[in-house]
């Protein structure tokens, strides 16, 4: 039998070559975000009553789950709820004007523009875009506040800080490997979207599903092929029909008593927010079918008799850039 391909070391090497955002790049871009945050903090301190309260780094770079393909970065700006316009378009224009005032000569005003659901800050020198998302804040010590949902315009309770703490807790439980498997799953989702324009699977949902598998001990994350096999097996075995929720910040009794959605993966900060609430049965079936195809490919790779056959199987999961 030929040397097995698709081992833990093979996947780890592929991650470093193609999947992961290099640490030096991540550190450099975090520094740009920190510069913005520090400047805003100084402006707030010098201007009591300024309507913006604080800026927190959010999203995949802050969590450590960013892929090499990331080209924008998320930050949350907490704004005083009682001073902010209610209509989203007006709110974003209002925030953009305050950011221009806060940053002064640091950033050309033309680099700060209102985009869809956020304010975009564009750095011409690096080509980096930072998406500033407003959080309506009323002083909660856990940094809970309200996001405006992109799809519906509803206000959703959230906490950037608690989301980061949630991920950090899992990273402490399984250093390096859990977050690496999250990146592999996000990479897989990207491959599926390229093959099927109707495929939907939010990164946040995938992250929570991996957290559930870690918390329950259902998957061994220190073995990457086994972890991916376990991830896909869970989806196929359950048809993605099990309710997934967490007890970090609320009790199970606070969750809805009746199931109403095709997929239920609840935000760990807000028991009223099913992250999959907009997914229907067709979306669920697409995810299950794609997971089944990848699960079959991993099984076939294990028994492949040639390197080429094994690599072809793993390319079903990780795409054509995987070479074994």
Tab-separated table of C-alpha atoms in Angstrom, residues 112 143 212 236-237 298:
chain	number	residue	atom	x	y	z
A	112	UNK	CA	-14.205	56.766	6.072
A	143	UNK	CA	-20.380	44.964	27.252
A	212	UNK	CA	-20.321	22.010	20.934
A	236	UNK	CA	-24.826	13.447	8.900
A	237	UNK	CA	-25.785	11.423	11.974
A	298	UNK	CA	-12.347	10.921	4.058
